[in-house]
Short mmCIF file of C-alpha atoms in Angstrom, two decimals:
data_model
loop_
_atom_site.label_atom_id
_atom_site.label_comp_id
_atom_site.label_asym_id
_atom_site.label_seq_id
_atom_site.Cartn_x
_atom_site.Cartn_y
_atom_site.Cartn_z
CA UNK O 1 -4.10 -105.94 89.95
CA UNK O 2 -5.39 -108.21 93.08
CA UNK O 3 -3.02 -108.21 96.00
CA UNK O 4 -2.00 -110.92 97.49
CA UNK O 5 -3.12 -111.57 101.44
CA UNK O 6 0.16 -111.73 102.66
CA UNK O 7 0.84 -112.57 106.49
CA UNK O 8 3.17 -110.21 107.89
CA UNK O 9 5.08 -110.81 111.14
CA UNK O 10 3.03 -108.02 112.67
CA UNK O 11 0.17 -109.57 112.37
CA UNK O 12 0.86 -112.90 113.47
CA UNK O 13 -0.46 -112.92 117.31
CA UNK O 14 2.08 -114.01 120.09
CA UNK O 15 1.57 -117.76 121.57
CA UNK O 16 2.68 -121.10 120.74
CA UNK O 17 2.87 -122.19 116.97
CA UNK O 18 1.05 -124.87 115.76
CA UNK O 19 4.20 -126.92 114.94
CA UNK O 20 4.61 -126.63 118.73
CA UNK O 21 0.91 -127.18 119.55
CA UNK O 22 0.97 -130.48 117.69
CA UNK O 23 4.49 -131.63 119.32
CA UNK O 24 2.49 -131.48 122.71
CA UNK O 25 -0.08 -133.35 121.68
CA UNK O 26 1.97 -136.16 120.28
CA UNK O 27 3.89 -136.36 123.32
CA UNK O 28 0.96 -137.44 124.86
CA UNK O 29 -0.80 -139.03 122.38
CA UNK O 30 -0.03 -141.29 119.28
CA UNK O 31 -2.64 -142.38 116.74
CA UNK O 32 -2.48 -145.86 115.70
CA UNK O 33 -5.41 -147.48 113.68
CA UNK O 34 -7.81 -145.15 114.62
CA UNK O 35 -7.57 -145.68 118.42
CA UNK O 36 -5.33 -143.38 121.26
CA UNK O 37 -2.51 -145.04 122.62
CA UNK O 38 -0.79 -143.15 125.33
CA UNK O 39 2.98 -142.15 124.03
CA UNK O 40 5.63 -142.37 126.56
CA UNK O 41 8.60 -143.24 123.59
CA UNK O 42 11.68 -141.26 123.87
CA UNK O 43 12.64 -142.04 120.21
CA UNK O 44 9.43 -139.96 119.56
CA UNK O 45 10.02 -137.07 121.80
CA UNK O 46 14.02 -137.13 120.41
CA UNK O 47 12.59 -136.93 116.65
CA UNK O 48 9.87 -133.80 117.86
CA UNK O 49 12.62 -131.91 119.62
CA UNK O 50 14.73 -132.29 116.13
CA UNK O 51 11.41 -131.62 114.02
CA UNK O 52 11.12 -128.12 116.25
CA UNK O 53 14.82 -127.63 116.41
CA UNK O 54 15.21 -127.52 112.60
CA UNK O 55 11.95 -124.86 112.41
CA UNK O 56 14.97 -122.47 112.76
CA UNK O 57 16.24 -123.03 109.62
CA UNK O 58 13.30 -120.70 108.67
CA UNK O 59 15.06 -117.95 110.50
CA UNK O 60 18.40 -118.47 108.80
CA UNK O 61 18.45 -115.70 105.60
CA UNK O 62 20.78 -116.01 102.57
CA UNK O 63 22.32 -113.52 100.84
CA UNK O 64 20.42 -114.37 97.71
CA UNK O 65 16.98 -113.33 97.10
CA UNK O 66 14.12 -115.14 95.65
CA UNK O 67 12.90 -115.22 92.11
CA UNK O 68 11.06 -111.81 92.09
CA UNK O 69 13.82 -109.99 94.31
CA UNK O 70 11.30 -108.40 97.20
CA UNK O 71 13.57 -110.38 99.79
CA UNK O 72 15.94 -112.69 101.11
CA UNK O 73 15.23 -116.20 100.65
CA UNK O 74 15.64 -118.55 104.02
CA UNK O 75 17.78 -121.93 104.60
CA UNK O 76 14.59 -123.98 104.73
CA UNK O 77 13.24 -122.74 101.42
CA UNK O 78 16.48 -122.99 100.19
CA UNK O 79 16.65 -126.58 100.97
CA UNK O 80 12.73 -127.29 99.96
CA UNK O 81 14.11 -125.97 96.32
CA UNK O 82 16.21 -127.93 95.60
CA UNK O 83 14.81 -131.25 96.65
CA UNK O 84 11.88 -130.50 94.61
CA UNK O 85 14.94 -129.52 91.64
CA UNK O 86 16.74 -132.55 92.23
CA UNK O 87 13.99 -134.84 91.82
CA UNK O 88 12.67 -132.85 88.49
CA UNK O 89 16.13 -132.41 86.86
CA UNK O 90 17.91 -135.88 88.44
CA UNK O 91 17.00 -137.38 84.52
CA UNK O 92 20.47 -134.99 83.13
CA UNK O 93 22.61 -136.77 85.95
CA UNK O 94 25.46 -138.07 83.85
CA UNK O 95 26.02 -140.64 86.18
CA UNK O 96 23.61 -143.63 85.63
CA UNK O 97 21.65 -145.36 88.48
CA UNK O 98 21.98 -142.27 91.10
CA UNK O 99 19.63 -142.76 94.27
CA UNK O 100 17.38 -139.97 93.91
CA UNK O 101 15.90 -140.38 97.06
CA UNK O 102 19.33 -139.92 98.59
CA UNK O 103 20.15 -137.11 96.94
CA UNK O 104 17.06 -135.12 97.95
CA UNK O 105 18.01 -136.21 101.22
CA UNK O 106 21.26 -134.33 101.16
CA UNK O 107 19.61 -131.35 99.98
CA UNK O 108 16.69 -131.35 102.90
CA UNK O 109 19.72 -131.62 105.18
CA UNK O 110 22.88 -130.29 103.76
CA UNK O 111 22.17 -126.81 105.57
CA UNK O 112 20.66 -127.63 109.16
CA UNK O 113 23.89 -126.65 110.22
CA UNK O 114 23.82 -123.39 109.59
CA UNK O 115 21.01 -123.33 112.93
CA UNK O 116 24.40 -122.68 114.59
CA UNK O 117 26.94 -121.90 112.47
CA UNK O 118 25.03 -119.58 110.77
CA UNK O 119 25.06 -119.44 106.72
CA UNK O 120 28.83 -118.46 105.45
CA UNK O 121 28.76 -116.43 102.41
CA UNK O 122 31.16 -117.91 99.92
CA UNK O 123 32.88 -114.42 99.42
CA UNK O 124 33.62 -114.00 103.12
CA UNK O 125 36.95 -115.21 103.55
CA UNK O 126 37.17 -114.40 107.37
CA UNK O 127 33.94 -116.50 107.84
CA UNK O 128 35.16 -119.49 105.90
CA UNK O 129 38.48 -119.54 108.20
CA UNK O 130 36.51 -121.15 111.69
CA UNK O 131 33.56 -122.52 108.80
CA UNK O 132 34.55 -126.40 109.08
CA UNK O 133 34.88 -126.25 113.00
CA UNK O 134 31.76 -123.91 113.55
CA UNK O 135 29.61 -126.44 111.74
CA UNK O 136 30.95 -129.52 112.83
CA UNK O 137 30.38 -128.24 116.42
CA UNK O 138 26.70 -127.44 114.82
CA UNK O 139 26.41 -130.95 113.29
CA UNK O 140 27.20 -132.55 117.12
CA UNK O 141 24.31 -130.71 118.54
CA UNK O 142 21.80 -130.72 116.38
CA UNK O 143 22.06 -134.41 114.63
CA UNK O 144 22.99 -135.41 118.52
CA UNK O 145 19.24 -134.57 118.98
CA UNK O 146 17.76 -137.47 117.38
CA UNK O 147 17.95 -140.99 118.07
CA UNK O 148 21.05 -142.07 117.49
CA UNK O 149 20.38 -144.33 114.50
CA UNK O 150 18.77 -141.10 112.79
CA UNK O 151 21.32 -138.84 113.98
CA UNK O 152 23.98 -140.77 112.17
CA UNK O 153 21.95 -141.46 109.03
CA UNK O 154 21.67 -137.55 108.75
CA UNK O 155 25.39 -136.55 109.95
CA UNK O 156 26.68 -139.25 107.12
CA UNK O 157 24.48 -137.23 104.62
CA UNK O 158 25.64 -134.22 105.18
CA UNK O 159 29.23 -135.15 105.62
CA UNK O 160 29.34 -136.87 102.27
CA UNK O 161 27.09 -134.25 100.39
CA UNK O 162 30.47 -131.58 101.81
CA UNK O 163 32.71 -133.57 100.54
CA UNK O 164 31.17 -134.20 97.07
CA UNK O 165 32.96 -137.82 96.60
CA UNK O 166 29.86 -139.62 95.66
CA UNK O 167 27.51 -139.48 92.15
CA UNK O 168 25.11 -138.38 94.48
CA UNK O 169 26.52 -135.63 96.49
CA UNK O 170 28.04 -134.15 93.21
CA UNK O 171 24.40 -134.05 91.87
CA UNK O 172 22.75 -132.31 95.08
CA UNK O 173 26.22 -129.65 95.12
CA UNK O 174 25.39 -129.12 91.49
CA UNK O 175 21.69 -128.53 92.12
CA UNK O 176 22.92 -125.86 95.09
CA UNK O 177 25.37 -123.95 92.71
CA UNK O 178 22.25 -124.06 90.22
CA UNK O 179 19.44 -122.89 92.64
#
């Protein structure tokens, strides 16, 4: 029985990450058809800032564990799930013509809330009293980081995936109950 080379937090040296590495870079440079172009856009360094912002969603734990049970999973692998259930399983929607696209959307983004608000276990009934205001405060800040045509393509998204109106939303909540 092989084991697996794992990378334990204890082993990772301290510094900059590479996510962060590359941000800097692209602030200063932008590839375009092979040739450097220098990059002064603020649309750019808006969408970076929310690219690094949301790198917290790896920090945010669940009380579920993963598939094997050796830990808690995170919000962002939580999320990665089930966009990549969504688009396997959207064939059983009931509901004929559903955007697919959109709905894997809502599931990439129907948690970057909880960078803030933190993640409200559905049991925890003093949580779930300040929940709604706690995470629209969340969904100011952190959609407020992008441009603001972004930022409002992302806060609609999430506010119709919560309120589960749509063929679409219903599909991504079912694929969260599921997962």
């Amino acid at each position: 029985h092989r084991q697996a080379n794992v990378c334990r937090c204890a082993d990772v040296q301290e510094g900059p990450s590479p996510m962060h590495i590359f941000a800097g870079m692209v602030y200063n440079i932008f590839i375009l058809t092979g040739r450097m172009i220098k990059m002064t856009s603020e649309r750019l360094k808006k969408q970076i800032q929310f690219v690094l912002e949301v790198d917290k969603l790896k920090n945010i734990f669940r009380m579920t564990k993963i598939h094997d049970g050796t830990r808690r999973e995170n919000d962002a692998e939580h999320s990665w799930h089930l966009a990549l259930m969504a688009f396997l399983l959207g064939e059983y929607s009931k509901e004929p013509g559903i955007d697919m696209l959109k709905v894997m959307k809502m599931c990439i983004v129907h948690d970057l809330v909880e960078i803030d608000a933190g993640d409200t276990f559905c049991y925890d009934t003093a949580g779930s009293m300040d929940k709604l205001e706690r995470e629209q405060k969340a969904a100011d800040r952190i959609f407020g980081i992008l441009p603001e045509d972004q930022g409002r393509e992302l806060r609609e998204l999430w506010e119709e995936f919560d309120a589960m109106e749509t063929p679409e939303a219903r599909f991504a909540a079912a694929m969260d109950r599921l997962q």
